[in-house]
Coordinates of C-alpha atoms in Angstrom, one line a residue:
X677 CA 76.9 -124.5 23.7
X678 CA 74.2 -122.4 25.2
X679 CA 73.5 -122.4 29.1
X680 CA 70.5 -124.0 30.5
X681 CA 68.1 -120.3 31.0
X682 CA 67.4 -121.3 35.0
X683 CA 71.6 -122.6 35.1
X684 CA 72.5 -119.0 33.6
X685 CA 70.2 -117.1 36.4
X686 CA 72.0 -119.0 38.9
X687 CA 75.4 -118.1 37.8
X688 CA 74.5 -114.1 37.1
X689 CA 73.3 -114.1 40.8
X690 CA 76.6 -115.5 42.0
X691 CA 79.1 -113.9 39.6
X692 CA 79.2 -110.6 41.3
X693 CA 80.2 -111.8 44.7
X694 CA 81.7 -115.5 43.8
X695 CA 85.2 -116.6 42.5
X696 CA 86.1 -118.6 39.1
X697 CA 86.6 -121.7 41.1
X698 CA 83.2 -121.3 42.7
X699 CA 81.4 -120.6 39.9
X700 CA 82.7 -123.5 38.5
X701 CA 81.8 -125.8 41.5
X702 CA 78.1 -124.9 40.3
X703 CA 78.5 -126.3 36.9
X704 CA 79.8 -129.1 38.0
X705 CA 77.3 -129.7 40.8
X706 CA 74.7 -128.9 37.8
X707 CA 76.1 -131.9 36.0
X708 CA 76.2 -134.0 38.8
X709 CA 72.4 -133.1 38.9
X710 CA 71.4 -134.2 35.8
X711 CA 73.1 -137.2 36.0
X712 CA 71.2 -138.0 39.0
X713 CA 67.8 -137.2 37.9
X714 CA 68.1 -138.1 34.0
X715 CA 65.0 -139.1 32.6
X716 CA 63.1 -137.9 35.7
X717 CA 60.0 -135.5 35.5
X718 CA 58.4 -134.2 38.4
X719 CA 54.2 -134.4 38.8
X720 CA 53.9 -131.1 36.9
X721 CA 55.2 -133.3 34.0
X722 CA 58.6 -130.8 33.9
X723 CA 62.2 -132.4 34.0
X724 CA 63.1 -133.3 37.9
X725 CA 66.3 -131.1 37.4
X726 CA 63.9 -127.8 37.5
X727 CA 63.1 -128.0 40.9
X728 CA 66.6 -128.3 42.6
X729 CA 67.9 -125.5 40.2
X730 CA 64.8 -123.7 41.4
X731 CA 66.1 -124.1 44.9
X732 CA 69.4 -122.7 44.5
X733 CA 68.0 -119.6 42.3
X734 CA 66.4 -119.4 45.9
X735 CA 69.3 -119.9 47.8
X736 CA 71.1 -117.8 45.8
X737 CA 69.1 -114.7 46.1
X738 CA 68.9 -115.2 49.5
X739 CA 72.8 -114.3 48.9
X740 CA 73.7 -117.4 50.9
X741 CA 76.9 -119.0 51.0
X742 CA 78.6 -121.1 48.1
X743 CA 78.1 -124.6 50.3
X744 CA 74.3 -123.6 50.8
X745 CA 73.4 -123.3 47.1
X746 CA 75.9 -126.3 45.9
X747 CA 73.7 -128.4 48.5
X748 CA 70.5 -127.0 47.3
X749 CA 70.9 -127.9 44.2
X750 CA 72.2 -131.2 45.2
X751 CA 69.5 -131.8 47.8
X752 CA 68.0 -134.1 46.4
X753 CA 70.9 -136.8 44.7
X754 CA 70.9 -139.4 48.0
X755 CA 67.2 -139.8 47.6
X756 CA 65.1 -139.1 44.5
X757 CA 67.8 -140.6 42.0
X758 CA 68.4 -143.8 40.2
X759 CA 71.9 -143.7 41.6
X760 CA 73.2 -146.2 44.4
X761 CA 73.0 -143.7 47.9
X762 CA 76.9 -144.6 48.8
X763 CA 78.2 -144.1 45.2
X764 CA 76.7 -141.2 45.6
X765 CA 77.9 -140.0 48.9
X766 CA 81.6 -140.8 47.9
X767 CA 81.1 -138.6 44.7
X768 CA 79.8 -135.6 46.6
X769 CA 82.4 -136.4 49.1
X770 CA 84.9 -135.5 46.7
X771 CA 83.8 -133.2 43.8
X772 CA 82.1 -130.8 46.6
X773 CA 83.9 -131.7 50.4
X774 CA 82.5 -132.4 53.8
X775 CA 80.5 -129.2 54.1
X776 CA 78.1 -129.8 51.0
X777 CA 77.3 -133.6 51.4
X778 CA 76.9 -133.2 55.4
X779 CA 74.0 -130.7 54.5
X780 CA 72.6 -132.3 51.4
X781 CA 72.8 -135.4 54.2
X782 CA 70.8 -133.1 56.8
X783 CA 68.2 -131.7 54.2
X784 CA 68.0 -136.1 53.5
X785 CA 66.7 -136.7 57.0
X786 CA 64.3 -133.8 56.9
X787 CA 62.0 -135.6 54.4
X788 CA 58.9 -138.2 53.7
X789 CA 57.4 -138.5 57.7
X790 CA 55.6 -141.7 57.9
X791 CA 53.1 -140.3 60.6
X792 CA 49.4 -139.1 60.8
X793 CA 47.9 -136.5 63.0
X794 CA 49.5 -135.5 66.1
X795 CA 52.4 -137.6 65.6
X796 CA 52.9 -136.2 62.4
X797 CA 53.0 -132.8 63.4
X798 CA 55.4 -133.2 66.6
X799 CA 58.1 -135.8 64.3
X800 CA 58.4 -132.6 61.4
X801 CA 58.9 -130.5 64.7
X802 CA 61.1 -132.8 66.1
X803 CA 63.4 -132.9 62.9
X804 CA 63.5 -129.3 62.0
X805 CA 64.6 -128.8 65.5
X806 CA 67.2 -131.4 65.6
X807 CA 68.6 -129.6 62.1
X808 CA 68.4 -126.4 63.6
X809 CA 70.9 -127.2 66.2
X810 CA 73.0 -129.4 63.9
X811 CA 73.4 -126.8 61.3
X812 CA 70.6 -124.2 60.8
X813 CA 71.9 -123.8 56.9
X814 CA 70.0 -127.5 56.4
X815 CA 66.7 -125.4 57.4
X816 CA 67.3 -122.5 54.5
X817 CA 67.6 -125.0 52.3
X818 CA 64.4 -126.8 53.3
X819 CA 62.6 -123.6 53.3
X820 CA 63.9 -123.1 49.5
X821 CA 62.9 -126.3 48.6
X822 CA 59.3 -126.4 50.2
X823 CA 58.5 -122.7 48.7
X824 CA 58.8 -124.3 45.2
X825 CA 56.9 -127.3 46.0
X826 CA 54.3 -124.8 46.9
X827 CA 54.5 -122.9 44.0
X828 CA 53.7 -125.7 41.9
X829 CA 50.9 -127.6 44.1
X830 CA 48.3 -127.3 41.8
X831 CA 48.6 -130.4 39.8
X832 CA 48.8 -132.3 43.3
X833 CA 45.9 -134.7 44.1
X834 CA 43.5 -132.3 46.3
X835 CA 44.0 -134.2 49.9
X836 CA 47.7 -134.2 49.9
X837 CA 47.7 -130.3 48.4
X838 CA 46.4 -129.4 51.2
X839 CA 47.7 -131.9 53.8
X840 CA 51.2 -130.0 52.7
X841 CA 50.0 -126.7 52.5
X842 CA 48.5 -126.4 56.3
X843 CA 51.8 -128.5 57.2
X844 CA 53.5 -125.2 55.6
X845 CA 51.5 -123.0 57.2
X846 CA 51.6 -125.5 61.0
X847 CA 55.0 -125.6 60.6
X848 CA 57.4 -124.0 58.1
X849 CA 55.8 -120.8 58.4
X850 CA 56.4 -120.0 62.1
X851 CA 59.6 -121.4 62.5
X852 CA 60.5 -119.0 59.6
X853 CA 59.1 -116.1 61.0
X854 CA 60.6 -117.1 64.5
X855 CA 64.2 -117.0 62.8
X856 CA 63.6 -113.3 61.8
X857 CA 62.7 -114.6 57.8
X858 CA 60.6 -112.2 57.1
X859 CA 60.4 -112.7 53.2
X860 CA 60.4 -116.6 53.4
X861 CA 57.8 -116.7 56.2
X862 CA 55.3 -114.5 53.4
X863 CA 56.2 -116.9 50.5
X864 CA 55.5 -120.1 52.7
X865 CA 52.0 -118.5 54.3
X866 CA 50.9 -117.4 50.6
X867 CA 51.4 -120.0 48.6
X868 CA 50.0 -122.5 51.4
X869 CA 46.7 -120.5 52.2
X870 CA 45.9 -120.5 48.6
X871 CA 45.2 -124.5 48.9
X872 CA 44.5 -124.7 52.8
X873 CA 41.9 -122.4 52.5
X874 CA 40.8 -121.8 49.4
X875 CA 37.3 -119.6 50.1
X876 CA 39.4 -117.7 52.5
X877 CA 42.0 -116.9 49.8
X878 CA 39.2 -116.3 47.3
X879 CA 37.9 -113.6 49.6
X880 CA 40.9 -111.6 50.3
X881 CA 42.2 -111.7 46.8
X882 CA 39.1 -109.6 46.1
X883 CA 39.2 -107.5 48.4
X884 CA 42.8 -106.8 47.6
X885 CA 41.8 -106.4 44.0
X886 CA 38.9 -103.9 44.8
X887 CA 40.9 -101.5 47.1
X888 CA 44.7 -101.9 45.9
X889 CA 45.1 -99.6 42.9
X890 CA 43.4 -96.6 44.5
X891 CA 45.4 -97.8 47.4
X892 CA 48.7 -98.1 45.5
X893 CA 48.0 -95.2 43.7
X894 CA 47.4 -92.9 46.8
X895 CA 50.7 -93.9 48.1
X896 CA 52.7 -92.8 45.1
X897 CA 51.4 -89.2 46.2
X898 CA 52.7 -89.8 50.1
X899 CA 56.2 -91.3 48.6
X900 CA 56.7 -88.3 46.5
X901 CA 56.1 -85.3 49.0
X902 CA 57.9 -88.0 51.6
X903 CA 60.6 -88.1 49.3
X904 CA 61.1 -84.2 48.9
X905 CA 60.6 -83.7 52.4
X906 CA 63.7 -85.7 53.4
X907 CA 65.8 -84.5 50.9
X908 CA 65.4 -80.9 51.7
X909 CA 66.3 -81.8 55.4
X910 CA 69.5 -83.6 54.1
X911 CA 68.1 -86.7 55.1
X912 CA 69.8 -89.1 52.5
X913 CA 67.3 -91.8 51.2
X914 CA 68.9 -95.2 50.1
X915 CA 65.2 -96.5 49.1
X916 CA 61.6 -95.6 49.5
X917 CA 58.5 -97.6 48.1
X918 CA 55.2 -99.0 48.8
X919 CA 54.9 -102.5 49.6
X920 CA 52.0 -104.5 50.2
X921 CA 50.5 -106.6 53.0
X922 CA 51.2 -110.4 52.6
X923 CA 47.5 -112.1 51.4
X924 CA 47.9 -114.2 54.7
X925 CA 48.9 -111.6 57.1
X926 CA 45.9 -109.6 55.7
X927 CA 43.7 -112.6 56.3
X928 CA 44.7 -113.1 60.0
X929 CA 43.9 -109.1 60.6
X930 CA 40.8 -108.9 58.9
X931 CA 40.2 -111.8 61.4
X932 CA 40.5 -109.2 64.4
X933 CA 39.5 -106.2 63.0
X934 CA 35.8 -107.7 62.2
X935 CA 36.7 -108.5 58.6
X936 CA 36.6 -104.8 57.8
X937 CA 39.5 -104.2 54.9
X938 CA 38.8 -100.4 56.0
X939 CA 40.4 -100.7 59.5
X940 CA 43.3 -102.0 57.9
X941 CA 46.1 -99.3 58.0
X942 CA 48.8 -101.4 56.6
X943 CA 47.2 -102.7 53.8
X944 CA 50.1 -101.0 51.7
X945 CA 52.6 -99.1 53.9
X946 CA 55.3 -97.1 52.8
X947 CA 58.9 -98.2 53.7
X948 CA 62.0 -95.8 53.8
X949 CA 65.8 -97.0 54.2
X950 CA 68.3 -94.6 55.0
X951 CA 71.8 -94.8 56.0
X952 CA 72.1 -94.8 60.0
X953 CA 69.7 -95.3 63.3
X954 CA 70.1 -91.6 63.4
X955 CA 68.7 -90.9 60.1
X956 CA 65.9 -92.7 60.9
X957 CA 65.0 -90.8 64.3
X958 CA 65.7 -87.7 62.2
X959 CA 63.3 -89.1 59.4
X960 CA 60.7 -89.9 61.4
X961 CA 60.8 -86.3 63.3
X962 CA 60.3 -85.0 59.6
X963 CA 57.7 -87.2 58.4
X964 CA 55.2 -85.4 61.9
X965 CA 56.1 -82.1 60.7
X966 CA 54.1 -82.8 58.0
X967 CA 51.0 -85.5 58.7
X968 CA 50.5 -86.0 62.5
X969 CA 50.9 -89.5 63.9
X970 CA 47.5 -91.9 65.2
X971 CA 47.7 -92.0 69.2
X972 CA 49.5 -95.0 70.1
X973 CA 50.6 -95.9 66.6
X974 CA 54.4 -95.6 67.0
X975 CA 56.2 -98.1 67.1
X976 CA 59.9 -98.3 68.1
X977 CA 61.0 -101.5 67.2
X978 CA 65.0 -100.5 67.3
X979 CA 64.9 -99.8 71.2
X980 CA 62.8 -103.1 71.4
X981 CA 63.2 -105.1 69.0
X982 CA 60.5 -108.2 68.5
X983 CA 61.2 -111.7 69.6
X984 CA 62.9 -112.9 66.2
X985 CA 65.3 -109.4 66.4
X986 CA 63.2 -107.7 63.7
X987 CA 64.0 -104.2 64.1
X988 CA 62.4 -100.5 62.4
X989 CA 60.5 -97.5 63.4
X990 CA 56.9 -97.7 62.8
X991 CA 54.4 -94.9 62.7
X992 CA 51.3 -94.5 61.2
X993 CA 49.8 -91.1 60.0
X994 CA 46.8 -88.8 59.0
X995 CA 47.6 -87.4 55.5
X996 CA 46.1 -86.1 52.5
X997 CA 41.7 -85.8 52.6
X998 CA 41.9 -87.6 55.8
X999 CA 43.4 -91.2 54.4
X1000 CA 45.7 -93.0 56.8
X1001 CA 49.0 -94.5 55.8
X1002 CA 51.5 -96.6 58.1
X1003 CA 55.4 -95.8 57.3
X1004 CA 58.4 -98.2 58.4
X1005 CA 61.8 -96.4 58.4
X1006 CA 64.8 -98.8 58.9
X1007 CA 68.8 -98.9 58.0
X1008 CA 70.2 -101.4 55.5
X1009 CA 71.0 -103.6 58.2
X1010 CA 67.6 -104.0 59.7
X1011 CA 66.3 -104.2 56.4
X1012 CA 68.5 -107.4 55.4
X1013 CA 67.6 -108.7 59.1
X1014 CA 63.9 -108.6 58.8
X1015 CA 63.8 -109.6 55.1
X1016 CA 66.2 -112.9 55.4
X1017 CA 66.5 -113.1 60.0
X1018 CA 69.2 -115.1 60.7
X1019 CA 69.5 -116.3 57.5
X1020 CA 71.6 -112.7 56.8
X1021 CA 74.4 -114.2 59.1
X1022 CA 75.4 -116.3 56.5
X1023 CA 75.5 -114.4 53.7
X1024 CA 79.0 -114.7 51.6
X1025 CA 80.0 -115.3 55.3
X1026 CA 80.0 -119.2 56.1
X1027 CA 82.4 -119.2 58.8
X1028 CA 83.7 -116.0 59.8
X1029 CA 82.2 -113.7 62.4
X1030 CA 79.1 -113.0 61.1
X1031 CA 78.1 -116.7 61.2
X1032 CA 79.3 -117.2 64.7
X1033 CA 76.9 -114.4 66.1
X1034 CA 74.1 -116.0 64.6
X1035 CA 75.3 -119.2 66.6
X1036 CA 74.8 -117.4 69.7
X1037 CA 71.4 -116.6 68.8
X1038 CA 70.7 -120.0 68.0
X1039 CA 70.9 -121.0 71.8
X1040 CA 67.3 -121.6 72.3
X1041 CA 67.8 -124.0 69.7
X1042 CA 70.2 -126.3 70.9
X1043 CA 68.2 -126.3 74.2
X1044 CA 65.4 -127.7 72.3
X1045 CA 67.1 -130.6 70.6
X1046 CA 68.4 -131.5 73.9
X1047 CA 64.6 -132.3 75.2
X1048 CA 63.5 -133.4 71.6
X1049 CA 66.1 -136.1 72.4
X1050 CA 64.6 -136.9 76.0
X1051 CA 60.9 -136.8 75.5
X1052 CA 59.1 -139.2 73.5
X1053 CA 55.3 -138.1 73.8
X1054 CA 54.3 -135.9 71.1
X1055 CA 51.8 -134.0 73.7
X1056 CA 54.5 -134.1 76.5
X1057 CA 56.9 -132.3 74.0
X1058 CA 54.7 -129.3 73.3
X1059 CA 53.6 -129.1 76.7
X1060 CA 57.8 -128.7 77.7
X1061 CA 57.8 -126.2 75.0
X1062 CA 55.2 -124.2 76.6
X1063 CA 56.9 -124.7 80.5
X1064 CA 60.3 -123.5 79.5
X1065 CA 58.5 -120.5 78.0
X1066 CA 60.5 -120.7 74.4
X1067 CA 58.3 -118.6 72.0
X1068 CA 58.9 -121.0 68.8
X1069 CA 55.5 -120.0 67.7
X1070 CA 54.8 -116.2 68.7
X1071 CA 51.3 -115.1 69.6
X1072 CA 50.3 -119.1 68.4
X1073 CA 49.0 -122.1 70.3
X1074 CA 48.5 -125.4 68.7
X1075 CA 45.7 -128.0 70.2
X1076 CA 44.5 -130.7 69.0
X1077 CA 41.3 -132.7 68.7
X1078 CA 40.7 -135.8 69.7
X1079 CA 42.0 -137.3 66.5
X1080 CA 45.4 -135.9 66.4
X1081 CA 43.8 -132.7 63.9
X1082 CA 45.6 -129.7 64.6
X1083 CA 44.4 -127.1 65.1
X1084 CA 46.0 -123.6 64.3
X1085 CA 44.7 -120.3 67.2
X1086 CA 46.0 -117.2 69.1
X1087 CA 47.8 -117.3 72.0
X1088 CA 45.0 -117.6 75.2
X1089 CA 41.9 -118.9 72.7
X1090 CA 39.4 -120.9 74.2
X1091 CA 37.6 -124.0 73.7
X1092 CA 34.5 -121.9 72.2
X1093 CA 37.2 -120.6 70.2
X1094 CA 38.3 -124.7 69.4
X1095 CA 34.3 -125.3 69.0
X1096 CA 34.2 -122.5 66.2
X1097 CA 37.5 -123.5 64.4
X1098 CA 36.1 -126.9 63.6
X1099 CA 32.4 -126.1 62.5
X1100 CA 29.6 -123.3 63.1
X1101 CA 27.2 -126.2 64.3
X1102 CA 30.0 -127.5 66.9
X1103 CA 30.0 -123.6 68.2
X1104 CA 26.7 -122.8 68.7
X1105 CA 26.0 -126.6 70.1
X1106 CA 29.0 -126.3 72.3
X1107 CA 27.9 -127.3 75.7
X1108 CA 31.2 -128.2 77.6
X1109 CA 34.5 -129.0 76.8
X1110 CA 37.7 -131.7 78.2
X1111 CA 40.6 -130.3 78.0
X1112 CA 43.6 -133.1 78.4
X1113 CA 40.8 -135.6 79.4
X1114 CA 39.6 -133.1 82.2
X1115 CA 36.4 -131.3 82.3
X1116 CA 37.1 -127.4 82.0
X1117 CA 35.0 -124.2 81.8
X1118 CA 34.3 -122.9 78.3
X1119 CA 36.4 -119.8 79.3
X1120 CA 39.9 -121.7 80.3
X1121 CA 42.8 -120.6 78.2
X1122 CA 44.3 -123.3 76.2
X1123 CA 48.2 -123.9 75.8
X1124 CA 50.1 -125.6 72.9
X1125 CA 50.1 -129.8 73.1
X1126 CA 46.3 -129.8 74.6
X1127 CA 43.5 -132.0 73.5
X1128 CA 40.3 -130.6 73.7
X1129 CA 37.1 -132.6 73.1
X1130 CA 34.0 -130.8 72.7
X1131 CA 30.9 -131.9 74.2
X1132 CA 27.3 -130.9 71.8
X1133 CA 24.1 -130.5 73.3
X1134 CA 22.1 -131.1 70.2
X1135 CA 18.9 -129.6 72.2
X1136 CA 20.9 -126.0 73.0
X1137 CA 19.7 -123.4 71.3
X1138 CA 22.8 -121.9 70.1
X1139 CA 25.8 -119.8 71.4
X1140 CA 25.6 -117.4 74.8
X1141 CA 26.3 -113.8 74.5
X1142 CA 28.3 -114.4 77.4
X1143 CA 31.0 -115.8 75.5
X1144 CA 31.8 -112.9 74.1
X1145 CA 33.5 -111.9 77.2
X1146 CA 36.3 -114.4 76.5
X1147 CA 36.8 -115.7 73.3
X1148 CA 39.8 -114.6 70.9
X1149 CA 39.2 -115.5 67.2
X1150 CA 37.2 -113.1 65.0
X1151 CA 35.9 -116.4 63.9
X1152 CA 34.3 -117.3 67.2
X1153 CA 32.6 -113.3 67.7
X1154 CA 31.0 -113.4 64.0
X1155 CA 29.4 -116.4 64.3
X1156 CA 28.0 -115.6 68.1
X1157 CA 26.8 -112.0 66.9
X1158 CA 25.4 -113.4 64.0
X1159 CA 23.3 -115.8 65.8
X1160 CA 22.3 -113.5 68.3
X1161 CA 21.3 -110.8 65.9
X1162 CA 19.0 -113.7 64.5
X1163 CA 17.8 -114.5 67.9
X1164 CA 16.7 -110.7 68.2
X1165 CA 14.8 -110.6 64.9
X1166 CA 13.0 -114.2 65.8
X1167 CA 11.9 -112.4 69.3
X1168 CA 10.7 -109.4 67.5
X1169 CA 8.6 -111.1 65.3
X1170 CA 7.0 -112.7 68.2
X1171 CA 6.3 -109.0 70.1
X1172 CA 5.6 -106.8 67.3
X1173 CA 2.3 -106.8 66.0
X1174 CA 2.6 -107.3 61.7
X1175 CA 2.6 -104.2 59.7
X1176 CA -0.5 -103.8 57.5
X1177 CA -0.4 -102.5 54.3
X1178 CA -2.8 -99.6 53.3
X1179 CA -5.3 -99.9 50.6

């Protein structure tokens, strides 16, 4: 009898590194599956079963552990099933052990949240904390799971599409990226900004499919002389390509860099793995014999490694008729570490050493269950976040409105910054602002857990140049240039005398 197509994928990602028994194990926890879900079908109007056995495809090529992609493709048995919940637990109890039903158990409590707003935000940060520190395997899964529900949004009704796609992007997305999960982080922010910001997304993927092929095609030219130079220094190369910015990541920089795709250096960069932290010094020592480097544009991530241990050299270059590229030279380790984070520690590895170093990383973790557990208050909680100075959300602040919106902005933005991110009108009406009930000047840096309230002068007639001493977002500047570029050529009107036409 033929193999399910998605069951066979699953088992020719595990065969090479899994055992008989294992492999086995996955059959039966496929069976188990469709047991569960028979007669199911999901929104899209597919069979239920495809989107657990999507998880663990996930799982899989994450190359986790055998536990991790039994529960993934379980995750979903205690909850969406016909089956009674303790029948249920007992079975996986013994076809699968402790181990896989305590983490198809954890991934259970991560679900539905019955809040709105502020409280809704702060419980899913409460509970992916909380799992973190129980078991951070429960979180991989969840990330697995959510990138498929992503991936198939588009049949869901438009409010909750994008209700779940700024949650992603709130929420999943910067705990991903603060475990080091580099890959997951750009699936999550992709899929989501597609649906949370559809004009945005609109705009970007055009721009991407203007300048990428010429792009792209450029680079193949810098690989290949790359390529040629290393080898002839006896620089062994273990993989060089072009890869391309994440459509989010791209969004968020055009954001700085006064939406100008031509300022962009990264847009496709060229990535080089070789064998040791040597070869890369030695590589990059090549690579400026040949194209010298942009002042200030080297990076060396492997002496100082970011926040979430991501680690490479960086270095960006004038090369051929005056085009810049950026290059990233890393080993196979940092390669595996900024592609899957801490997520790596686990792979094939459930238990042994690898696993318990990735513990120890995990401290800041357990430290924030601990006052998840002692502080009730939503704002209160994100305000403790932002005293013990735990960076869970790099380079981001999160504030809220006086509805419980949240509202997404860049570490020391503003409330004119706020003012923008809600409306144009609200900006350029912005007269003062409360911040936590309190009034505060329209420059004061905002922290995570604050509620600003913005208070509109309908009578003002629009933003002060001033402001363009302070504020942060790209957002903000555009819209206070633009309106004082309008301002200009109103005035002029006024002080020029008309042009007359001859004749």
């Amino acid at each position: 009898m033929a193999m399910e197509p998605r069951l066979e994928t699953l088992i020719g990602l595990l065969r090479h590194r899994e055992s008989p028994a294992n492999l086995a194990l996955v059959r039966r926890a496929y069976q188990f599956a469709e047991r569960a879900h028979k007669g199911q079908t999901r929104i899209t109007g597919e069979p239920y079963l495809n989107h657990p056995l999507a998880t663990a495809v996930r799982l899989a090529e994450m190359k986790l552990g055998i536990s991790v992609v039994l529960a993934g493709l379980l995750h979903d048995v205690l909850e969406d099933t016909t089956l009674p919940p303790e029948e249920v637990r007992q079975e996986l109890h013994k076809e699968f052990g402790d181990d896989v039903l305590g983490l198809v158990e954890r991934v259970t409590k991560l679900g539905k949240v019955q809040y709105r707003g502020i409280d809704r935000y702060v419980e899913n940060l409460r509970r992916m904390f909380l799992a973190m520190a129980q078991d951070v395997r429960a979180i991989f899964i969840k990330f697995a799971d959510r990138v498929h529900n992503l991936e198939t949004l588009d049949v869901v009704p438009e409010t909750k599409r994008r209700r779940i796609a700024l949650e992603s992007l709130d929420i999943y997305a910067p705990i991903a990226n603060r475990l080091g999960m580099g890959e997951i982080r750009g699936l999550l922010e992709d899929h989501s900004f597609k649906h949370a910001y559809p004009k945005e997304y609109a705009w970007v993927t055009g721009l991407l499919k203007e300048r990428l092929p010429k792009k792209t095609q450029y680079l193949e030219r810098i690989r290949k002389l790359t390529r040629q130079d290393l080898t002839m220094a006896g620089i062994k190369i273990l993989e060089i390509h072009g890869r391309t910015k994440h459509l989010y990541s791209l969004y968020k920089k055009l954001l700085t860099h006064d939406k100008d795709i031509d300022k962009i250096h990264d847009l496709a960069a060229l990535r080089i793995v070789v064998p040791t932290v040597g070869d890369c010094y030695a590589a990059m020592g090549i690579i400026h014999q040949r194209w010298h480097p942009l002042k200030g544009r080297i990076k060396d991530y492997i002496a100082q490694p970011k926040p979430n241990g991501y680690q490479s050299l960086h270095t960006t270059v004038f090369c051929e008729d005056g085009e810049i590229v950026e290059i990233q030279i890393r080993t196979p380790e940092m390669h595996e570490e900024a592609e899957y984070g801490i997520a790596a520690h686990w792979q094939y590895d459930e238990g042994g050493k690898r696993a318990s170093l990735a513990k120890e990383k995990l401290a800041w973790v357990k430290e924030l269950a601990k006052i998840q557990r002692e502080i009730q208050d939503s704002r209160q909680f994100l305000r403790r976040l932002e005293d013990m100075k735990i960076d869970v959300f790099h380079n981001h602040i999160f504030v809220f409105t006086p509805n419980g919106d949240v509202i997404d902005l860049p570490e020391d933005a503003t409330p004119v910054d706020f003012a923008y991110a809600i409306h144009t009108e609200v900006g350029n009406h912005c007269s003062g602002a409360r911040i936590n009930e309190v009034m505060s000047a329209l420059g004061t840096p905002l922290k995570s857990g604050d509620m600003v309230e913005i208070i509109l002068d309908k009578n003002r007639k629009g933003p002060s140049p001033d402001w363009l001493k302070f504020v942060k977002t790209g957002n903000a500047r555009d819209k206070i240039k633009v309106h004082s570029k309008q301002k200009l050529a109103d005035w002029l009107k006024q002080v020029l005398p008309p042009v007359r036409k001859k004749g």
